[in-house]
Amino acid sequence: MIKIITVCGNGIGSSNLLAMKINQIAKKNGISVDATPSDFNAALGEEPDLFVTVDEFAKQFPATKKVAVVRSYADRKKITEDILPLLEELNKE
């Protein structure tokens, strides 16, 4: 199972929506993931397989963290385009 933390400013709205979308996309494509939302500060203390967020927050993560950037928190098509190839790659590992 791929452990994913979705990140936004407060860890309530946008990251929760993004986590739901990623869970749905992964399930539709037969990939086992556990995507959970978080605010940026709390996320820094976590060690998931992947962080997923928008560019604004991605730039703030240390280089040692694996971070994927999505163009939208809500647009399923854009999220799929941005994240599915990476999920498929992680699923092979």
PDB file of N, CA and C in Angstrom:
ATOM      1  N   MET A   1       0.839  -1.179   0.000  1.00  0.00           N
ATOM      2  CA  MET A   1       0.000   0.000   0.000  1.00  0.00           C
ATOM      3  C   MET A   1       0.888   1.247   0.000  1.00  0.00           C
ATOM      4  N   ILE A   2       0.524   2.197  -0.838  1.00  0.00           N
ATOM      5  CA  ILE A   2       1.265   3.449  -0.933  1.00  0.00           C
ATOM      6  C   ILE A   2       0.666   4.437   0.062  1.00  0.00           C
ATOM      7  N   LYS A   3       1.480   4.936   0.971  1.00  0.00           N
ATOM      8  CA  LYS A   3       1.039   5.925   1.973  1.00  0.00           C
ATOM      9  C   LYS A   3       1.257   7.317   1.405  1.00  0.00           C
ATOM     10  N   ILE A   4       0.167   8.085   1.305  1.00  0.00           N
ATOM     11  CA  ILE A   4       0.205   9.430   0.735  1.00  0.00           C
ATOM     12  C   ILE A   4      -0.373  10.419   1.732  1.00  0.00           C
ATOM     13  N   ILE A   5       0.264  11.568   1.849  1.00  0.00           N
ATOM     14  CA  ILE A   5      -0.292  12.668   2.635  1.00  0.00           C
ATOM     15  C   ILE A   5      -0.516  13.832   1.684  1.00  0.00           C
ATOM     16  N   THR A   6      -1.761  14.295   1.642  1.00  0.00           N
ATOM     17  CA  THR A   6      -2.088  15.472   0.840  1.00  0.00           C
ATOM     18  C   THR A   6      -1.988  16.699   1.739  1.00  0.00           C
ATOM     19  N   VAL A   7      -1.468  17.785   1.197  1.00  0.00           N
ATOM     20  CA  VAL A   7      -1.134  18.944   2.029  1.00  0.00           C
ATOM     21  C   VAL A   7      -1.765  20.229   1.506  1.00  0.00           C
ATOM     22  N   CYS A   8      -2.364  20.979   2.434  1.00  0.00           N
ATOM     23  CA  CYS A   8      -2.826  22.339   2.159  1.00  0.00           C
ATOM     24  C   CYS A   8      -2.519  23.182   3.393  1.00  0.00           C
ATOM     25  N   GLY A   9      -2.928  24.408   3.393  1.00  0.00           N
ATOM     26  CA  GLY A   9      -2.596  25.321   4.483  1.00  0.00           C
ATOM     27  C   GLY A   9      -3.132  24.913   5.840  1.00  0.00           C
ATOM     28  N   ASN A  10      -4.409  24.527   5.893  1.00  0.00           N
ATOM     29  CA  ASN A  10      -5.021  24.191   7.176  1.00  0.00           C
ATOM     30  C   ASN A  10      -5.274  22.707   7.376  1.00  0.00           C
ATOM     31  N   GLY A  11      -5.129  21.907   6.341  1.00  0.00           N
ATOM     32  CA  GLY A  11      -5.344  20.471   6.462  1.00  0.00           C
ATOM     33  C   GLY A  11      -6.783  20.067   6.623  1.00  0.00           C
ATOM     34  N   ILE A  12      -7.692  20.940   6.209  1.00  0.00           N
ATOM     35  CA  ILE A  12      -9.115  20.642   6.402  1.00  0.00           C
ATOM     36  C   ILE A  12      -9.832  20.471   5.066  1.00  0.00           C
ATOM     37  N   GLY A  13      -9.928  21.522   4.295  1.00  0.00           N
ATOM     38  CA  GLY A  13     -10.743  21.499   3.082  1.00  0.00           C
ATOM     39  C   GLY A  13     -10.062  20.954   1.857  1.00  0.00           C
ATOM     40  N   SER A  14      -9.128  21.702   1.328  1.00  0.00           N
ATOM     41  CA  SER A  14      -8.503  21.351   0.052  1.00  0.00           C
ATOM     42  C   SER A  14      -7.756  20.027   0.106  1.00  0.00           C
ATOM     43  N   SER A  15      -6.992  19.801   1.151  1.00  0.00           N
ATOM     44  CA  SER A  15      -6.232  18.550   1.240  1.00  0.00           C
ATOM     45  C   SER A  15      -7.156  17.348   1.429  1.00  0.00           C
ATOM     46  N   ASN A  16      -8.278  17.556   2.105  1.00  0.00           N
ATOM     47  CA  ASN A  16      -9.250  16.477   2.281  1.00  0.00           C
ATOM     48  C   ASN A  16      -9.880  16.116   0.937  1.00  0.00           C
ATOM     49  N   LEU A  17     -10.239  17.125   0.165  1.00  0.00           N
ATOM     50  CA  LEU A  17     -10.809  16.902  -1.163  1.00  0.00           C
ATOM     51  C   LEU A  17      -9.800  16.182  -2.058  1.00  0.00           C
ATOM     52  N   LEU A  18      -8.552  16.617  -2.015  1.00  0.00           N
ATOM     53  CA  LEU A  18      -7.503  16.003  -2.817  1.00  0.00           C
ATOM     54  C   LEU A  18      -7.278  14.548  -2.402  1.00  0.00           C
ATOM     55  N   ALA A  19      -7.269  14.272  -1.112  1.00  0.00           N
ATOM     56  CA  ALA A  19      -7.097  12.890  -0.635  1.00  0.00           C
ATOM     57  C   ALA A  19      -8.223  12.001  -1.141  1.00  0.00           C
ATOM     58  N   MET A  20      -9.458  12.493  -1.098  1.00  0.00           N
ATOM     59  CA  MET A  20     -10.595  11.721  -1.595  1.00  0.00           C
ATOM     60  C   MET A  20     -10.436  11.428  -3.085  1.00  0.00           C
ATOM     61  N   LYS A  21     -10.038  12.433  -3.851  1.00  0.00           N
ATOM     62  CA  LYS A  21      -9.858  12.254  -5.303  1.00  0.00           C
ATOM     63  C   LYS A  21      -8.755  11.242  -5.587  1.00  0.00           C
ATOM     64  N   ILE A  22      -7.636  11.330  -4.886  1.00  0.00           N
ATOM     65  CA  ILE A  22      -6.521  10.402  -5.107  1.00  0.00           C
ATOM     66  C   ILE A  22      -6.938   8.977  -4.750  1.00  0.00           C
ATOM     67  N   ASN A  23      -7.653   8.808  -3.652  1.00  0.00           N
ATOM     68  CA  ASN A  23      -8.138   7.477  -3.275  1.00  0.00           C
ATOM     69  C   ASN A  23      -9.046   6.901  -4.364  1.00  0.00           C
ATOM     70  N   GLN A  24      -9.917   7.740  -4.931  1.00  0.00           N
ATOM     71  CA  GLN A  24     -10.825   7.303  -5.991  1.00  0.00           C
ATOM     72  C   GLN A  24     -10.067   6.948  -7.268  1.00  0.00           C
ATOM     73  N   ILE A  25      -9.120   7.790  -7.654  1.00  0.00           N
ATOM     74  CA  ILE A  25      -8.323   7.557  -8.863  1.00  0.00           C
ATOM     75  C   ILE A  25      -7.531   6.256  -8.721  1.00  0.00           C
ATOM     76  N   ALA A  26      -6.910   6.065  -7.578  1.00  0.00           N
ATOM     77  CA  ALA A  26      -6.112   4.868  -7.344  1.00  0.00           C
ATOM     78  C   ALA A  26      -6.991   3.615  -7.394  1.00  0.00           C
ATOM     79  N   LYS A  27      -8.134   3.663  -6.727  1.00  0.00           N
ATOM     80  CA  LYS A  27      -9.043   2.511  -6.702  1.00  0.00           C
ATOM     81  C   LYS A  27      -9.491   2.157  -8.113  1.00  0.00           C
ATOM     82  N   LYS A  28      -9.842   3.171  -8.894  1.00  0.00           N
ATOM     83  CA  LYS A  28     -10.293   2.958 -10.276  1.00  0.00           C
ATOM     84  C   LYS A  28      -9.202   2.285 -11.112  1.00  0.00           C
ATOM     85  N   ASN A  29      -7.943   2.533 -10.767  1.00  0.00           N
ATOM     86  CA  ASN A  29      -6.817   1.990 -11.520  1.00  0.00           C
ATOM     87  C   ASN A  29      -6.151   0.795 -10.851  1.00  0.00           C
ATOM     88  N   GLY A  30      -6.802   0.255  -9.816  1.00  0.00           N
ATOM     89  CA  GLY A  30      -6.313  -0.948  -9.166  1.00  0.00           C
ATOM     90  C   GLY A  30      -5.030  -0.775  -8.362  1.00  0.00           C
ATOM     91  N   ILE A  31      -4.828   0.437  -7.846  1.00  0.00           N
ATOM     92  CA  ILE A  31      -3.630   0.725  -7.056  1.00  0.00           C
ATOM     93  C   ILE A  31      -4.059   0.934  -5.605  1.00  0.00           C
ATOM     94  N   SER A  32      -3.385   0.265  -4.695  1.00  0.00           N
ATOM     95  CA  SER A  32      -3.718   0.350  -3.279  1.00  0.00           C
ATOM     96  C   SER A  32      -3.004   1.543  -2.635  1.00  0.00           C
ATOM     97  N   VAL A  33      -3.781   2.539  -2.219  1.00  0.00           N
ATOM     98  CA  VAL A  33      -3.211   3.711  -1.556  1.00  0.00           C
ATOM     99  C   VAL A  33      -3.995   4.040  -0.295  1.00  0.00           C
ATOM    100  N   ASP A  34      -3.336   4.769   0.582  1.00  0.00           N
ATOM    101  CA  ASP A  34      -3.975   5.338   1.758  1.00  0.00           C
ATOM    102  C   ASP A  34      -3.611   6.813   1.748  1.00  0.00           C
ATOM    103  N   ALA A  35      -4.493   7.626   1.185  1.00  0.00           N
ATOM    104  CA  ALA A  35      -4.252   9.069   1.108  1.00  0.00           C
ATOM    105  C   ALA A  35      -5.003   9.758   2.241  1.00  0.00           C
ATOM    106  N   THR A  36      -4.271  10.528   3.044  1.00  0.00           N
ATOM    107  CA  THR A  36      -4.868  11.252   4.168  1.00  0.00           C
ATOM    108  C   THR A  36      -4.464  12.720   4.101  1.00  0.00           C
ATOM    109  N   PRO A  37      -5.335  13.614   4.551  1.00  0.00           N
ATOM    110  CA  PRO A  37      -5.031  15.045   4.512  1.00  0.00           C
ATOM    111  C   PRO A  37      -4.223  15.516   5.710  1.00  0.00           C
ATOM    112  N   SER A  38      -3.525  16.645   5.506  1.00  0.00           N
ATOM    113  CA  SER A  38      -2.739  17.242   6.588  1.00  0.00           C
ATOM    114  C   SER A  38      -2.475  18.707   6.278  1.00  0.00           C
ATOM    115  N   ASP A  39      -2.210  19.469   7.325  1.00  0.00           N
ATOM    116  CA  ASP A  39      -1.719  20.825   7.106  1.00  0.00           C
ATOM    117  C   ASP A  39      -0.209  20.743   6.907  1.00  0.00           C
ATOM    118  N   PHE A  40       0.389  21.797   6.384  1.00  0.00           N
ATOM    119  CA  PHE A  40       1.804  21.777   6.033  1.00  0.00           C
ATOM    120  C   PHE A  40       2.704  21.479   7.230  1.00  0.00           C
ATOM    121  N   ASN A  41       2.508  22.169   8.341  1.00  0.00           N
ATOM    122  CA  ASN A  41       3.391  21.994   9.502  1.00  0.00           C
ATOM    123  C   ASN A  41       3.342  20.579  10.062  1.00  0.00           C
ATOM    124  N   ALA A  42       2.166  20.016  10.175  1.00  0.00           N
ATOM    125  CA  ALA A  42       2.040  18.649  10.687  1.00  0.00           C
ATOM    126  C   ALA A  42       2.655  17.651   9.712  1.00  0.00           C
ATOM    127  N   ALA A  43       2.510  17.913   8.421  1.00  0.00           N
ATOM    128  CA  ALA A  43       3.036  17.002   7.401  1.00  0.00           C
ATOM    129  C   ALA A  43       4.553  16.872   7.476  1.00  0.00           C
ATOM    130  N   LEU A  44       5.228  17.944   7.859  1.00  0.00           N
ATOM    131  CA  LEU A  44       6.693  17.917   7.908  1.00  0.00           C
ATOM    132  C   LEU A  44       7.235  16.832   8.841  1.00  0.00           C
ATOM    133  N   GLY A  45       6.467  16.462   9.837  1.00  0.00           N
ATOM    134  CA  GLY A  45       6.901  15.444  10.785  1.00  0.00           C
ATOM    135  C   GLY A  45       6.556  14.025  10.362  1.00  0.00           C
ATOM    136  N   GLU A  46       5.918  13.872   9.226  1.00  0.00           N
ATOM    137  CA  GLU A  46       5.487  12.558   8.746  1.00  0.00           C
ATOM    138  C   GLU A  46       6.470  11.982   7.727  1.00  0.00           C
ATOM    139  N   GLU A  47       6.392  10.675   7.518  1.00  0.00           N
ATOM    140  CA  GLU A  47       7.271   9.990   6.559  1.00  0.00           C
ATOM    141  C   GLU A  47       6.465   9.071   5.637  1.00  0.00           C
ATOM    142  N   PRO A  48       5.572   9.649   4.825  1.00  0.00           N
ATOM    143  CA  PRO A  48       4.818   8.807   3.889  1.00  0.00           C
ATOM    144  C   PRO A  48       5.683   8.439   2.682  1.00  0.00           C
ATOM    145  N   ASP A  49       5.126   7.620   1.813  1.00  0.00           N
ATOM    146  CA  ASP A  49       5.814   7.315   0.558  1.00  0.00           C
ATOM    147  C   ASP A  49       5.831   8.541  -0.353  1.00  0.00           C
ATOM    148  N   LEU A  50       4.807   9.394  -0.206  1.00  0.00           N
ATOM    149  CA  LEU A  50       4.661  10.537  -1.093  1.00  0.00           C
ATOM    150  C   LEU A  50       3.805  11.627  -0.455  1.00  0.00           C
ATOM    151  N   PHE A  51       4.236  12.863  -0.624  1.00  0.00           N
ATOM    152  CA  PHE A  51       3.411  14.022  -0.292  1.00  0.00           C
ATOM    153  C   PHE A  51       2.828  14.516  -1.605  1.00  0.00           C
ATOM    154  N   VAL A  52       1.570  14.961  -1.598  1.00  0.00           N
ATOM    155  CA  VAL A  52       0.954  15.533  -2.788  1.00  0.00           C
ATOM    156  C   VAL A  52       0.357  16.872  -2.402  1.00  0.00           C
ATOM    157  N   THR A  53       0.706  17.900  -3.179  1.00  0.00           N
ATOM    158  CA  THR A  53       0.223  19.245  -2.890  1.00  0.00           C
ATOM    159  C   THR A  53       0.348  20.113  -4.136  1.00  0.00           C
ATOM    160  N   VAL A  54      -0.023  21.373  -4.014  1.00  0.00           N
ATOM    161  CA  VAL A  54       0.138  22.330  -5.105  1.00  0.00           C
ATOM    162  C   VAL A  54       1.537  22.950  -5.022  1.00  0.00           C
ATOM    163  N   ASP A  55       1.932  23.592  -6.084  1.00  0.00           N
ATOM    164  CA  ASP A  55       3.282  24.137  -6.220  1.00  0.00           C
ATOM    165  C   ASP A  55       3.684  25.048  -5.052  1.00  0.00           C
ATOM    166  N   GLU A  56       2.753  25.851  -4.583  1.00  0.00           N
ATOM    167  CA  GLU A  56       3.023  26.798  -3.499  1.00  0.00           C
ATOM    168  C   GLU A  56       3.622  26.109  -2.265  1.00  0.00           C
ATOM    169  N   PHE A  57       3.059  24.969  -1.881  1.00  0.00           N
ATOM    170  CA  PHE A  57       3.553  24.238  -0.707  1.00  0.00           C
ATOM    171  C   PHE A  57       4.710  23.313  -1.062  1.00  0.00           C
ATOM    172  N   ALA A  58       4.698  22.759  -2.256  1.00  0.00           N
ATOM    173  CA  ALA A  58       5.752  21.826  -2.666  1.00  0.00           C
ATOM    174  C   ALA A  58       7.130  22.465  -2.556  1.00  0.00           C
ATOM    175  N   LYS A  59       7.220  23.732  -2.888  1.00  0.00           N
ATOM    176  CA  LYS A  59       8.502  24.456  -2.845  1.00  0.00           C
ATOM    177  C   LYS A  59       9.050  24.588  -1.431  1.00  0.00           C
ATOM    178  N   GLN A  60       8.194  24.432  -0.436  1.00  0.00           N
ATOM    179  CA  GLN A  60       8.605  24.621   0.951  1.00  0.00           C
ATOM    180  C   GLN A  60       9.102  23.337   1.626  1.00  0.00           C
ATOM    181  N   PHE A  61       8.896  22.190   0.979  1.00  0.00           N
ATOM    182  CA  PHE A  61       9.366  20.929   1.552  1.00  0.00           C
ATOM    183  C   PHE A  61      10.871  20.798   1.388  1.00  0.00           C
ATOM    184  N   PRO A  62      11.539  20.155   2.346  1.00  0.00           N
ATOM    185  CA  PRO A  62      12.972  19.888   2.185  1.00  0.00           C
ATOM    186  C   PRO A  62      13.194  18.977   0.980  1.00  0.00           C
ATOM    187  N   ALA A  63      14.361  19.078   0.365  1.00  0.00           N
ATOM    188  CA  ALA A  63      14.683  18.293  -0.823  1.00  0.00           C
ATOM    189  C   ALA A  63      14.674  16.789  -0.550  1.00  0.00           C
ATOM    190  N   THR A  64      14.775  16.404   0.714  1.00  0.00           N
ATOM    191  CA  THR A  64      14.806  14.984   1.070  1.00  0.00           C
ATOM    192  C   THR A  64      13.428  14.323   1.029  1.00  0.00           C
ATOM    193  N   LYS A  65      12.378  15.108   0.940  1.00  0.00           N
ATOM    194  CA  LYS A  65      11.011  14.575   0.922  1.00  0.00           C
ATOM    195  C   LYS A  65      10.567  14.343  -0.521  1.00  0.00           C
ATOM    196  N   LYS A  66       9.824  13.254  -0.759  1.00  0.00           N
ATOM    197  CA  LYS A  66       9.285  12.963  -2.087  1.00  0.00           C
ATOM    198  C   LYS A  66       7.936  13.669  -2.201  1.00  0.00           C
ATOM    199  N   VAL A  67       7.891  14.661  -3.099  1.00  0.00           N
ATOM    200  CA  VAL A  67       6.701  15.507  -3.227  1.00  0.00           C
ATOM    201  C   VAL A  67       6.233  15.529  -4.679  1.00  0.00           C
ATOM    202  N   ALA A  68       4.947  15.302  -4.871  1.00  0.00           N
ATOM    203  CA  ALA A  68       4.338  15.406  -6.195  1.00  0.00           C
ATOM    204  C   ALA A  68       3.475  16.664  -6.226  1.00  0.00           C
ATOM    205  N   VAL A  69       3.522  17.353  -7.340  1.00  0.00           N
ATOM    206  CA  VAL A  69       2.760  18.590  -7.492  1.00  0.00           C
ATOM    207  C   VAL A  69       1.552  18.338  -8.388  1.00  0.00           C
ATOM    208  N   VAL A  70       0.391  18.782  -7.910  1.00  0.00           N
ATOM    209  CA  VAL A  70      -0.814  18.740  -8.727  1.00  0.00           C
ATOM    210  C   VAL A  70      -1.218  20.166  -9.056  1.00  0.00           C
ATOM    211  N   ARG A  71      -1.886  20.328 -10.178  1.00  0.00           N
ATOM    212  CA  ARG A  71      -2.305  21.669 -10.610  1.00  0.00           C
ATOM    213  C   ARG A  71      -3.611  22.102  -9.967  1.00  0.00           C
ATOM    214  N   SER A  72      -4.315  21.176  -9.350  1.00  0.00           N
ATOM    215  CA  SER A  72      -5.621  21.488  -8.775  1.00  0.00           C
ATOM    216  C   SER A  72      -5.894  20.576  -7.589  1.00  0.00           C
ATOM    217  N   TYR A  73      -6.600  21.103  -6.611  1.00  0.00           N
ATOM    218  CA  TYR A  73      -7.047  20.290  -5.486  1.00  0.00           C
ATOM    219  C   TYR A  73      -8.350  19.553  -5.824  1.00  0.00           C
ATOM    220  N   ALA A  74      -9.076  20.013  -6.845  1.00  0.00           N
ATOM    221  CA  ALA A  74     -10.420  19.508  -7.086  1.00  0.00           C
ATOM    222  C   ALA A  74     -10.665  18.923  -8.470  1.00  0.00           C
ATOM    223  N   ASP A  75      -9.950  19.349  -9.485  1.00  0.00           N
ATOM    224  CA  ASP A  75     -10.198  18.914 -10.860  1.00  0.00           C
ATOM    225  C   ASP A  75      -9.661  17.499 -11.078  1.00  0.00           C
ATOM    226  N   ARG A  76     -10.573  16.533 -11.134  1.00  0.00           N
ATOM    227  CA  ARG A  76     -10.190  15.120 -11.234  1.00  0.00           C
ATOM    228  C   ARG A  76      -9.318  14.839 -12.461  1.00  0.00           C
ATOM    229  N   LYS A  77      -9.619  15.459 -13.589  1.00  0.00           N
ATOM    230  CA  LYS A  77      -8.837  15.220 -14.808  1.00  0.00           C
ATOM    231  C   LYS A  77      -7.387  15.673 -14.621  1.00  0.00           C
ATOM    232  N   LYS A  78      -7.203  16.871 -14.088  1.00  0.00           N
ATOM    233  CA  LYS A  78      -5.844  17.380 -13.864  1.00  0.00           C
ATOM    234  C   LYS A  78      -5.107  16.559 -12.816  1.00  0.00           C
ATOM    235  N   ILE A  79      -5.795  16.190 -11.760  1.00  0.00           N
ATOM    236  CA  ILE A  79      -5.166  15.386 -10.707  1.00  0.00           C
ATOM    237  C   ILE A  79      -4.739  14.040 -11.280  1.00  0.00           C
ATOM    238  N   THR A  80      -5.606  13.425 -12.064  1.00  0.00           N
ATOM    239  CA  THR A  80      -5.277  12.140 -12.688  1.00  0.00           C
ATOM    240  C   THR A  80      -4.047  12.277 -13.574  1.00  0.00           C
ATOM    241  N   GLU A  81      -4.020  13.302 -14.410  1.00  0.00           N
ATOM    242  CA  GLU A  81      -2.877  13.526 -15.298  1.00  0.00           C
ATOM    243  C   GLU A  81      -1.589  13.732 -14.508  1.00  0.00           C
ATOM    244  N   ASP A  82      -1.690  14.438 -13.396  1.00  0.00           N
ATOM    245  CA  ASP A  82      -0.506  14.773 -12.599  1.00  0.00           C
ATOM    246  C   ASP A  82      -0.011  13.619 -11.725  1.00  0.00           C
ATOM    247  N   ILE A  83      -0.918  12.808 -11.204  1.00  0.00           N
ATOM    248  CA  ILE A  83      -0.531  11.850 -10.171  1.00  0.00           C
ATOM    249  C   ILE A  83      -0.524  10.386 -10.622  1.00  0.00           C
ATOM    250  N   LEU A  84      -1.361  10.018 -11.584  1.00  0.00           N
ATOM    251  CA  LEU A  84      -1.468   8.603 -11.955  1.00  0.00           C
ATOM    252  C   LEU A  84      -0.147   7.991 -12.425  1.00  0.00           C
ATOM    253  N   PRO A  85       0.641   8.646 -13.281  1.00  0.00           N
ATOM    254  CA  PRO A  85       1.916   8.027 -13.673  1.00  0.00           C
ATOM    255  C   PRO A  85       2.832   7.745 -12.469  1.00  0.00           C
ATOM    256  N   LEU A  86       2.839   8.640 -11.504  1.00  0.00           N
ATOM    257  CA  LEU A  86       3.668   8.445 -10.318  1.00  0.00           C
ATOM    258  C   LEU A  86       3.127   7.310  -9.445  1.00  0.00           C
ATOM    259  N   LEU A  87       1.809   7.228  -9.315  1.00  0.00           N
ATOM    260  CA  LEU A  87       1.211   6.126  -8.547  1.00  0.00           C
ATOM    261  C   LEU A  87       1.534   4.784  -9.189  1.00  0.00           C
ATOM    262  N   GLU A  88       1.469   4.729 -10.510  1.00  0.00           N
ATOM    263  CA  GLU A  88       1.800   3.490 -11.223  1.00  0.00           C
ATOM    264  C   GLU A  88       3.264   3.106 -10.993  1.00  0.00           C
ATOM    265  N   GLU A  89       4.133   4.104 -11.006  1.00  0.00           N
ATOM    266  CA  GLU A  89       5.553   3.853 -10.754  1.00  0.00           C
ATOM    267  C   GLU A  89       5.794   3.352  -9.335  1.00  0.00           C
ATOM    268  N   LEU A  90       5.185   4.001  -8.360  1.00  0.00           N
ATOM    269  CA  LEU A  90       5.328   3.588  -6.958  1.00  0.00           C
ATOM    270  C   LEU A  90       4.736   2.203  -6.727  1.00  0.00           C
ATOM    271  N   ASN A  91       3.690   1.889  -7.440  1.00  0.00           N
ATOM    272  CA  ASN A  91       3.020   0.598  -7.290  1.00  0.00           C
ATOM    273  C   ASN A  91       3.910  -0.554  -7.752  1.00  0.00           C
ATOM    274  N   LYS A  92       4.836  -0.279  -8.661  1.00  0.00           N
ATOM    275  CA  LYS A  92       5.764  -1.299  -9.166  1.00  0.00           C
ATOM    276  C   LYS A  92       6.870  -1.606  -8.165  1.00  0.00           C
ATOM    277  N   GLU A  93       7.156  -0.658  -7.282  1.00  0.00           N
ATOM    278  CA  GLU A  93       8.274  -0.820  -6.330  1.00  0.00           C
ATOM    279  C   GLU A  93       7.953  -1.827  -5.244  1.00  0.00           C
TER     280      GLU A  93
END
